[in-house]
Short mmCIF file of C-alpha atoms in Angstrom, two decimals:
data_model
loop_
_atom_site.label_atom_id
_atom_site.label_comp_id
_atom_site.label_asym_id
_atom_site.label_seq_id
_atom_site.Cartn_x
_atom_site.Cartn_y
_atom_site.Cartn_z
CA UNK A 1 0.04 0.05 0.12
CA UNK A 2 1.40 3.48 -1.14
CA UNK A 3 1.72 5.95 1.79
CA UNK A 4 -0.07 8.99 1.83
CA UNK A 5 0.03 12.17 3.73
CA UNK A 6 -3.00 10.90 5.77
CA UNK A 7 -0.88 8.73 7.73
CA UNK A 8 1.28 11.39 9.38
CA UNK A 9 -1.24 12.31 12.17
CA UNK A 10 -2.41 10.01 14.73
CA UNK A 11 -5.82 11.34 14.19
CA UNK A 12 -5.67 10.44 10.63
CA UNK A 13 -4.79 6.73 11.12
CA UNK A 14 -7.43 6.39 13.98
CA UNK A 15 -9.99 7.53 11.58
CA UNK A 16 -8.41 5.49 8.49
CA UNK A 17 -8.78 2.34 11.06
CA UNK A 18 -12.38 3.29 12.01
CA UNK A 19 -13.36 3.41 8.35
CA UNK A 20 -11.67 -0.04 7.65
CA UNK A 21 -13.63 -1.60 10.89
CA UNK A 22 -16.70 -0.08 9.45
CA UNK A 23 -16.24 -1.28 6.00
CA UNK A 24 -15.59 -4.79 7.36
CA UNK A 25 -18.69 -4.98 9.09
CA UNK A 26 -20.80 -3.59 6.39
CA UNK A 27 -19.25 -5.87 3.88
CA UNK A 28 -19.49 -8.90 5.98
CA UNK A 29 -23.37 -8.34 6.52
CA UNK A 30 -24.37 -6.69 3.24
CA UNK A 31 -21.80 -7.70 0.88
CA UNK A 32 -19.63 -5.74 -1.23
CA UNK A 33 -22.19 -4.67 -3.66
CA UNK A 34 -25.02 -4.27 -1.02
CA UNK A 35 -22.84 -1.90 1.22
CA UNK A 36 -22.27 1.87 0.44
CA UNK A 37 -19.94 4.61 1.36
CA UNK A 38 -22.49 6.68 2.84
CA UNK A 39 -23.64 3.95 5.37
CA UNK A 40 -19.91 3.34 6.25
CA UNK A 41 -19.35 7.22 6.62
CA UNK A 42 -22.58 7.53 8.62
CA UNK A 43 -21.20 4.49 10.86
CA UNK A 44 -17.97 6.26 11.53
CA UNK A 45 -19.36 9.73 11.95
CA UNK A 46 -17.72 11.29 9.27
CA UNK A 47 -18.84 12.60 5.79
CA UNK A 48 -18.91 10.76 2.54
CA UNK A 49 -15.70 12.95 1.83
CA UNK A 50 -14.26 11.93 4.90
CA UNK A 51 -14.21 8.43 3.73
CA UNK A 52 -13.06 8.99 0.16
CA UNK A 53 -10.25 11.35 1.45
CA UNK A 54 -8.75 7.95 2.76
CA UNK A 55 -10.24 5.55 -0.04
CA UNK A 56 -10.99 7.21 -3.31
CA UNK A 57 -13.53 4.71 -4.04
CA UNK A 58 -15.36 1.81 -2.65
CA UNK A 59 -13.00 -0.59 -4.79
CA UNK A 60 -10.15 0.76 -2.85
CA UNK A 61 -11.69 0.21 0.14
CA UNK A 62 -12.50 -3.34 -0.48
CA UNK A 63 -8.85 -3.91 -1.53
CA UNK A 64 -7.82 -2.27 2.03
CA UNK A 65 -10.00 -4.45 3.91
CA UNK A 66 -8.42 -7.60 2.03
CA UNK A 67 -5.06 -6.30 2.57
CA UNK A 68 -5.55 -6.05 6.13
CA UNK A 69 -7.30 -9.46 6.37
CA UNK A 70 -3.95 -10.75 4.47
CA UNK A 71 -1.67 -9.01 6.97
CA UNK A 72 -3.33 -11.00 9.83
CA UNK A 73 -3.25 -14.08 7.74
CA UNK A 74 0.27 -13.98 7.14
CA UNK A 75 1.06 -13.70 10.93
CA UNK A 76 -1.06 -16.64 11.71
CA UNK A 77 0.70 -18.73 9.10
CA UNK A 78 4.24 -17.52 10.42
CA UNK A 79 3.01 -18.54 13.90
CA UNK A 80 2.20 -21.65 12.66
CA UNK A 81 5.39 -22.28 10.61
CA UNK A 82 7.52 -21.24 13.83
CA UNK A 83 5.44 -23.78 16.06
CA UNK A 84 7.78 -26.92 16.34
CA UNK A 85 6.45 -30.29 14.74
CA UNK A 86 3.20 -29.01 13.72
CA UNK A 87 0.65 -31.62 12.47
CA UNK A 88 -2.02 -31.50 10.04
CA UNK A 89 -4.44 -32.13 12.87
CA UNK A 90 -3.00 -29.04 14.85
CA UNK A 91 -2.67 -26.94 11.78
CA UNK A 92 -6.38 -27.49 10.87
CA UNK A 93 -7.69 -26.85 14.25
CA UNK A 94 -5.57 -23.63 14.83
CA UNK A 95 -7.09 -22.57 11.64
CA UNK A 96 -10.43 -23.24 12.93
CA UNK A 97 -9.84 -21.56 16.08
CA UNK A 98 -8.29 -18.61 14.32
CA UNK A 99 -11.31 -18.52 12.31
CA UNK A 100 -13.50 -18.83 15.38
CA UNK A 101 -12.22 -15.76 16.94
CA UNK A 102 -12.40 -13.45 13.63
CA UNK A 103 -16.28 -14.42 13.31
CA UNK A 104 -16.82 -10.96 11.66
CA UNK A 105 -13.65 -11.62 9.24
CA UNK A 106 -14.93 -15.05 8.52
CA UNK A 107 -18.58 -13.72 7.47
CA UNK A 108 -16.59 -11.25 5.34
CA UNK A 109 -14.73 -14.03 3.53
CA UNK A 110 -17.93 -16.18 2.98
CA UNK A 111 -19.92 -13.51 1.47
CA UNK A 112 -17.08 -11.80 -0.51
CA UNK A 113 -15.95 -15.51 -2.00
CA UNK A 114 -19.34 -16.16 -2.90
CA UNK A 115 -19.83 -12.86 -4.71
CA UNK A 116 -16.25 -13.02 -6.30
CA UNK A 117 -17.66 -16.07 -8.37
CA UNK A 118 -18.91 -13.37 -10.77
CA UNK A 119 -15.92 -12.44 -13.02
CA UNK A 120 -17.04 -8.80 -12.81
CA UNK A 121 -16.51 -8.43 -9.31
CA UNK A 122 -13.53 -6.41 -7.89
CA UNK A 123 -12.44 -9.47 -5.79
CA UNK A 124 -12.69 -12.02 -8.55
CA UNK A 125 -8.99 -12.00 -9.24
CA UNK A 126 -8.08 -12.02 -5.49
CA UNK A 127 -10.19 -15.16 -4.67
CA UNK A 128 -8.74 -16.99 -7.58
CA UNK A 129 -5.34 -16.24 -6.45
CA UNK A 130 -6.10 -17.13 -2.90
CA UNK A 131 -7.70 -20.35 -3.48
CA UNK A 132 -4.75 -21.43 -5.96
CA UNK A 133 -2.34 -20.37 -2.82
CA UNK A 134 -4.35 -22.27 -0.33
CA UNK A 135 -4.62 -25.54 -2.61
CA UNK A 136 -0.58 -25.53 -3.01
CA UNK A 137 -0.20 -24.78 0.66
CA UNK A 138 -2.31 -27.81 1.59
CA UNK A 139 -1.35 -29.99 -1.10
CA UNK A 140 2.41 -29.79 0.02
CA UNK A 141 1.32 -30.28 3.71
CA UNK A 142 -0.62 -33.42 2.73
CA UNK A 143 1.73 -34.67 0.76
CA UNK A 144 4.35 -34.30 3.50
CA UNK A 145 1.92 -36.05 5.91
CA UNK A 146 1.33 -38.92 3.55
CA UNK A 147 5.12 -39.41 3.27
CA UNK A 148 5.17 -39.82 6.70
CA UNK A 149 2.56 -42.29 7.13
CA UNK A 150 0.05 -40.21 8.90
CA UNK A 151 -2.44 -39.56 6.07
CA UNK A 152 -3.90 -42.34 3.70
CA UNK A 153 -2.27 -42.50 0.45
CA UNK A 154 -5.27 -43.90 -1.33
CA UNK A 155 -6.20 -40.44 -2.18
CA UNK A 156 -3.86 -38.02 -4.14
CA UNK A 157 -2.78 -35.07 -2.00
CA UNK A 158 -4.34 -32.50 -4.57
CA UNK A 159 -7.58 -34.30 -4.25
CA UNK A 160 -7.57 -34.29 -0.18
CA UNK A 161 -6.38 -30.72 -0.44
CA UNK A 162 -9.37 -29.52 -2.54
CA UNK A 163 -11.73 -31.63 -0.51
CA UNK A 164 -10.21 -30.52 3.01
CA UNK A 165 -10.61 -26.81 1.85
CA UNK A 166 -14.29 -27.44 0.49
CA UNK A 167 -15.12 -29.10 3.81
CA UNK A 168 -13.86 -26.30 5.83
CA UNK A 169 -15.72 -23.51 3.82
CA UNK A 170 -18.75 -25.59 3.67
CA UNK A 171 -18.80 -26.34 7.40
CA UNK A 172 -18.07 -22.47 7.93
CA UNK A 173 -21.21 -21.67 5.69
CA UNK A 174 -23.35 -24.10 7.56
CA UNK A 175 -22.28 -22.97 11.01
CA UNK A 176 -22.76 -19.48 10.04
CA UNK A 177 -26.34 -19.98 8.87
CA UNK A 178 -27.33 -21.60 12.33
CA UNK A 179 -24.84 -21.67 14.83
CA UNK A 180 -26.87 -23.93 17.18
CA UNK A 181 -27.79 -26.48 14.98
CA UNK A 182 -24.74 -28.78 15.13
CA UNK A 183 -21.23 -28.68 16.64
CA UNK A 184 -18.91 -27.89 13.85
CA UNK A 185 -15.91 -28.04 16.14
CA UNK A 186 -16.98 -31.60 17.03
CA UNK A 187 -17.57 -32.64 13.26
CA UNK A 188 -14.20 -31.54 12.20
CA UNK A 189 -12.61 -33.29 15.15
CA UNK A 190 -14.46 -36.64 14.41
CA UNK A 191 -13.54 -36.52 10.86
CA UNK A 192 -9.71 -35.51 11.59
CA UNK A 193 -9.54 -38.54 13.91
CA UNK A 194 -10.98 -40.76 11.29
CA UNK A 195 -8.61 -39.62 8.46
CA UNK A 196 -5.23 -38.65 10.25
CA UNK A 197 -3.03 -40.57 12.51
CA UNK A 198 -0.79 -37.80 13.93
CA UNK A 199 -0.01 -39.64 17.28
CA UNK B 1 -48.40 -18.74 -3.99
CA UNK B 2 -51.57 -17.01 -4.21
CA UNK B 3 -53.29 -16.80 -7.79
CA UNK B 4 -53.57 -13.12 -9.06
CA UNK B 5 -55.45 -11.83 -12.24
CA UNK B 6 -51.98 -11.69 -13.75
CA UNK B 7 -51.84 -15.24 -14.22
CA UNK B 8 -55.03 -15.26 -16.68
CA UNK B 9 -53.61 -14.09 -19.87
CA UNK B 10 -50.78 -16.01 -21.65
CA UNK B 11 -49.10 -12.74 -22.25
CA UNK B 12 -48.98 -12.02 -18.53
CA UNK B 13 -47.53 -15.58 -17.67
CA UNK B 14 -44.65 -14.92 -20.39
CA UNK B 15 -44.00 -11.65 -18.88
CA UNK B 16 -43.78 -13.19 -15.30
CA UNK B 17 -41.68 -15.91 -16.43
CA UNK B 18 -39.26 -13.46 -18.33
CA UNK B 19 -39.01 -11.23 -15.01
CA UNK B 20 -38.09 -14.39 -13.06
CA UNK B 21 -35.45 -15.66 -15.39
CA UNK B 22 -33.95 -12.02 -15.43
CA UNK B 23 -34.14 -11.85 -11.49
CA UNK B 24 -32.41 -15.20 -11.11
CA UNK B 25 -29.45 -14.13 -13.36
CA UNK B 26 -29.30 -10.73 -11.39
CA UNK B 27 -29.44 -12.32 -8.12
CA UNK B 28 -26.80 -14.73 -9.31
CA UNK B 29 -24.55 -12.19 -10.44
CA UNK B 30 -24.90 -9.29 -8.14
CA UNK B 31 -26.72 -10.90 -4.89
CA UNK B 32 -29.95 -9.91 -3.71
CA UNK B 33 -28.74 -6.85 -2.06
CA UNK B 34 -26.67 -5.87 -5.21
CA UNK B 35 -29.39 -6.32 -7.60
CA UNK B 36 -32.12 -3.71 -8.46
CA UNK B 37 -35.79 -3.72 -9.61
CA UNK B 38 -34.68 -1.10 -12.30
CA UNK B 39 -31.87 -3.33 -13.79
CA UNK B 40 -34.15 -6.27 -13.82
CA UNK B 41 -36.99 -4.51 -15.64
CA UNK B 42 -34.35 -3.03 -18.15
CA UNK B 43 -33.20 -6.62 -18.92
CA UNK B 44 -36.78 -7.70 -19.62
CA UNK B 45 -37.85 -4.67 -21.57
CA UNK B 46 -40.42 -3.43 -19.25
CA UNK B 47 -40.88 -0.64 -16.83
CA UNK B 48 -40.25 -0.65 -13.20
CA UNK B 49 -44.01 -0.56 -12.59
CA UNK B 50 -44.23 -3.66 -15.03
CA UNK B 51 -42.01 -5.63 -12.52
CA UNK B 52 -43.89 -4.29 -9.54
CA UNK B 53 -47.36 -5.43 -10.98
CA UNK B 54 -46.21 -8.85 -11.13
CA UNK B 55 -44.01 -8.84 -7.92
CA UNK B 56 -44.98 -5.92 -5.57
CA UNK B 57 -41.55 -5.87 -3.87
CA UNK B 58 -37.92 -7.04 -4.39
CA UNK B 59 -38.45 -9.50 -1.56
CA UNK B 60 -41.62 -10.87 -3.01
CA UNK B 61 -39.54 -11.37 -6.39
CA UNK B 62 -36.76 -13.13 -4.06
CA UNK B 63 -39.50 -15.34 -2.59
CA UNK B 64 -40.69 -16.33 -6.08
CA UNK B 65 -37.12 -17.11 -7.31
CA UNK B 66 -36.82 -19.42 -4.47
CA UNK B 67 -40.02 -21.19 -5.03
CA UNK B 68 -39.35 -21.94 -8.31
CA UNK B 69 -35.92 -23.30 -7.46
CA UNK B 70 -37.78 -25.45 -4.73
CA UNK B 71 -40.44 -26.60 -7.46
CA UNK B 72 -37.35 -28.09 -9.57
CA UNK B 73 -35.84 -29.59 -6.42
CA UNK B 74 -38.94 -31.35 -5.47
CA UNK B 75 -39.25 -32.88 -9.24
CA UNK B 76 -35.60 -33.88 -8.70
CA UNK B 77 -35.95 -35.56 -5.47
CA UNK B 78 -39.28 -37.44 -6.61
CA UNK B 79 -37.31 -38.76 -9.52
CA UNK B 80 -34.43 -39.76 -7.06
CA UNK B 81 -37.23 -41.58 -4.98
CA UNK B 82 -38.61 -43.15 -7.88
CA UNK B 83 -35.47 -44.83 -8.96
CA UNK B 84 -35.24 -48.31 -8.04
CA UNK B 85 -32.44 -49.07 -5.67
CA UNK B 86 -30.70 -45.89 -5.37
CA UNK B 87 -27.55 -45.81 -3.66
CA UNK B 88 -25.62 -43.04 -2.09
CA UNK B 89 -23.09 -42.74 -4.81
CA UNK B 90 -25.98 -42.42 -7.55
CA UNK B 91 -27.67 -39.80 -5.40
CA UNK B 92 -24.78 -37.58 -4.72
CA UNK B 93 -23.49 -37.98 -8.33
CA UNK B 94 -27.17 -37.28 -9.64
CA UNK B 95 -27.03 -33.86 -7.46
CA UNK B 96 -24.15 -32.87 -8.84
CA UNK B 97 -25.35 -33.38 -12.59
CA UNK B 98 -28.55 -31.68 -11.61
CA UNK B 99 -26.44 -28.72 -10.44
CA UNK B 100 -24.09 -28.62 -13.27
CA UNK B 101 -27.09 -28.62 -15.48
CA UNK B 102 -28.27 -25.39 -13.45
CA UNK B 103 -25.07 -23.52 -13.19
CA UNK B 104 -26.82 -20.02 -13.06
CA UNK B 105 -29.09 -21.59 -10.11
CA UNK B 106 -26.13 -22.98 -8.47
CA UNK B 107 -24.44 -19.53 -8.58
CA UNK B 108 -27.71 -18.04 -7.11
CA UNK B 109 -27.51 -20.68 -4.48
CA UNK B 110 -23.91 -19.82 -3.67
CA UNK B 111 -24.43 -16.21 -3.06
CA UNK B 112 -27.68 -16.16 -1.58
CA UNK B 113 -26.74 -18.77 1.03
CA UNK B 114 -23.54 -16.66 1.84
CA UNK B 115 -25.70 -13.26 2.08
CA UNK B 116 -28.22 -15.28 4.24
CA UNK B 117 -25.71 -15.64 7.03
CA UNK B 118 -26.91 -12.11 8.16
CA UNK B 119 -30.10 -12.58 10.19
CA UNK B 120 -31.57 -9.45 8.50
CA UNK B 121 -31.51 -10.96 4.96
CA UNK B 122 -34.91 -11.78 3.72
CA UNK B 123 -33.80 -15.33 2.90
CA UNK B 124 -32.22 -16.04 6.29
CA UNK B 125 -35.10 -18.35 7.76
CA UNK B 126 -35.34 -20.09 4.18
CA UNK B 127 -31.86 -21.11 4.41
CA UNK B 128 -32.05 -22.10 8.04
CA UNK B 129 -35.03 -24.25 7.08
CA UNK B 130 -33.27 -25.65 4.09
CA UNK B 131 -30.15 -26.78 5.62
CA UNK B 132 -32.35 -28.55 8.43
CA UNK B 133 -34.03 -30.42 5.95
CA UNK B 134 -31.07 -31.43 3.90
CA UNK B 135 -29.26 -32.44 6.99
CA UNK B 136 -32.06 -34.58 8.07
CA UNK B 137 -32.65 -35.89 4.54
CA UNK B 138 -28.74 -36.94 4.28
CA UNK B 139 -28.71 -38.24 7.83
CA UNK B 140 -31.23 -40.69 7.17
CA UNK B 141 -29.93 -41.90 3.86
CA UNK B 142 -26.51 -42.43 5.52
CA UNK B 143 -27.74 -44.33 8.45
CA UNK B 144 -29.67 -46.65 5.95
CA UNK B 145 -26.41 -47.11 3.87
CA UNK B 146 -24.43 -47.87 7.11
CA UNK B 147 -27.19 -50.45 8.34
CA UNK B 148 -26.50 -52.14 5.09
CA UNK B 149 -22.84 -52.07 5.43
CA UNK B 150 -22.04 -49.55 2.48
CA UNK B 151 -20.57 -46.92 4.39
CA UNK B 152 -18.40 -46.85 7.47
CA UNK B 153 -19.73 -47.04 11.10
CA UNK B 154 -17.17 -45.29 12.74
CA UNK B 155 -18.70 -41.81 12.14
CA UNK B 156 -21.96 -41.07 13.15
CA UNK B 157 -24.71 -40.34 10.16
CA UNK B 158 -25.26 -36.89 11.51
CA UNK B 159 -21.46 -36.18 11.14
CA UNK B 160 -21.31 -37.66 7.86
CA UNK B 161 -24.38 -35.86 6.59
CA UNK B 162 -23.20 -32.41 7.80
CA UNK B 163 -19.41 -33.10 6.55
CA UNK B 164 -20.90 -34.26 2.90
CA UNK B 165 -23.09 -31.27 2.73
CA UNK B 166 -20.25 -28.83 3.50
CA UNK B 167 -17.96 -30.71 0.90
CA UNK B 168 -20.39 -30.33 -1.85
CA UNK B 169 -21.11 -26.61 -1.06
CA UNK B 170 -17.31 -25.79 -0.55
CA UNK B 171 -16.73 -27.90 -4.04
CA UNK B 172 -19.38 -25.85 -5.81
CA UNK B 173 -17.58 -22.70 -4.61
CA UNK B 174 -14.05 -23.34 -5.31
CA UNK B 175 -15.30 -24.68 -8.73
CA UNK B 176 -17.44 -21.57 -9.27
CA UNK B 177 -14.54 -19.38 -8.46
CA UNK B 178 -12.09 -21.04 -11.09
CA UNK B 179 -13.59 -23.80 -13.01
CA UNK B 180 -10.40 -24.86 -14.87
CA UNK B 181 -8.23 -25.06 -11.63
CA UNK B 182 -9.36 -28.79 -10.57
CA UNK B 183 -11.90 -31.54 -11.84
CA UNK B 184 -14.51 -31.20 -9.12
CA UNK B 185 -16.25 -34.24 -10.64
CA UNK B 186 -13.01 -36.50 -10.10
CA UNK B 187 -12.38 -35.34 -6.56
CA UNK B 188 -15.97 -36.13 -5.90
CA UNK B 189 -15.55 -39.44 -7.66
CA UNK B 190 -12.43 -40.40 -5.77
CA UNK B 191 -13.92 -39.38 -2.30
CA UNK B 192 -17.04 -41.75 -2.82
CA UNK B 193 -14.95 -44.58 -4.19
CA UNK B 194 -12.66 -44.24 -0.85
CA UNK B 195 -15.85 -43.76 1.36
CA UNK B 196 -18.55 -45.78 -0.22
CA UNK B 197 -18.95 -49.58 -1.06
CA UNK B 198 -22.06 -49.45 -3.23
CA UNK B 199 -20.97 -52.46 -5.13
#
């Protein structure tokens, strides 16, 4: 992200952060297309121009929201990589915990990824890239676990990677639609116990 | 759906159908909140009032779209139930084929289910009910398959039901974001071969 004079005052930074928080909330509940700059401005208590001073368009605001989410993700992944002897089970559980802590961001991710199916959506390329990277990461991780005899070799690592990502996304959607309907943690835990021999 | 005088002329029915088709397309690409009555009217070539004559509000239009989708689903399920000796593999594959044939409706379902995570969304209750019904249906089906020794009994039928629905939803999302990235049919086929003994 390019630095702008906006960043030079603490007040400017605080307003920028407040706009980003309000944008995450607005996008997470109404989607990118359903949210409006006016609504975000009203939430923060600034004018429409006040928002546009920090983010010249709704697309720029979306990019900044996704950048912020990525920064947090990178921190999370670095923490995972630094952890000694991380197993597939621990990695998946840590990802679930991480998502649970950030319910607002998880909901943002659900709606933006669904909207981005349309090639005309400003986050389309972002999600294409994102899923490619996650598939690669999971494929490598699962291949390693297979080599160590901790995951079945009856399925290709790419197949298991696609399926595991699909399972996590789909579980998250069902859990978000009705949180009390079933225990998503338990379902995931039972499936991991069935599939993975980390011990 | 209550009958209205609109249905009494062939022209009225044709316009109503054209509005529904345009609404499905608009909701599937821009979501419920991103789509507008004006845009749908322009697509059909009628006035805004022309749309509102058939569907007095955007919410009523959404309800009609979901009703139409449900009618098609019910037909699909009846066909499945009438099929002799239907197996879990065949049922899942038929559902995938059915979804593939209706890519537009599948995309509609992806975005509306994601939007409906917000309790304020007009389709929220619809999706809560829908997921409850699908979970019950899959749980019953999987329980039967387990009793016949065709699916592992190491996992509870409810757990497998939640996981299978999550897998199908998540696979659909990844496939819609980048259709060429992997072979969703093959992934599903490999997983079914691994899990199910239908032969």
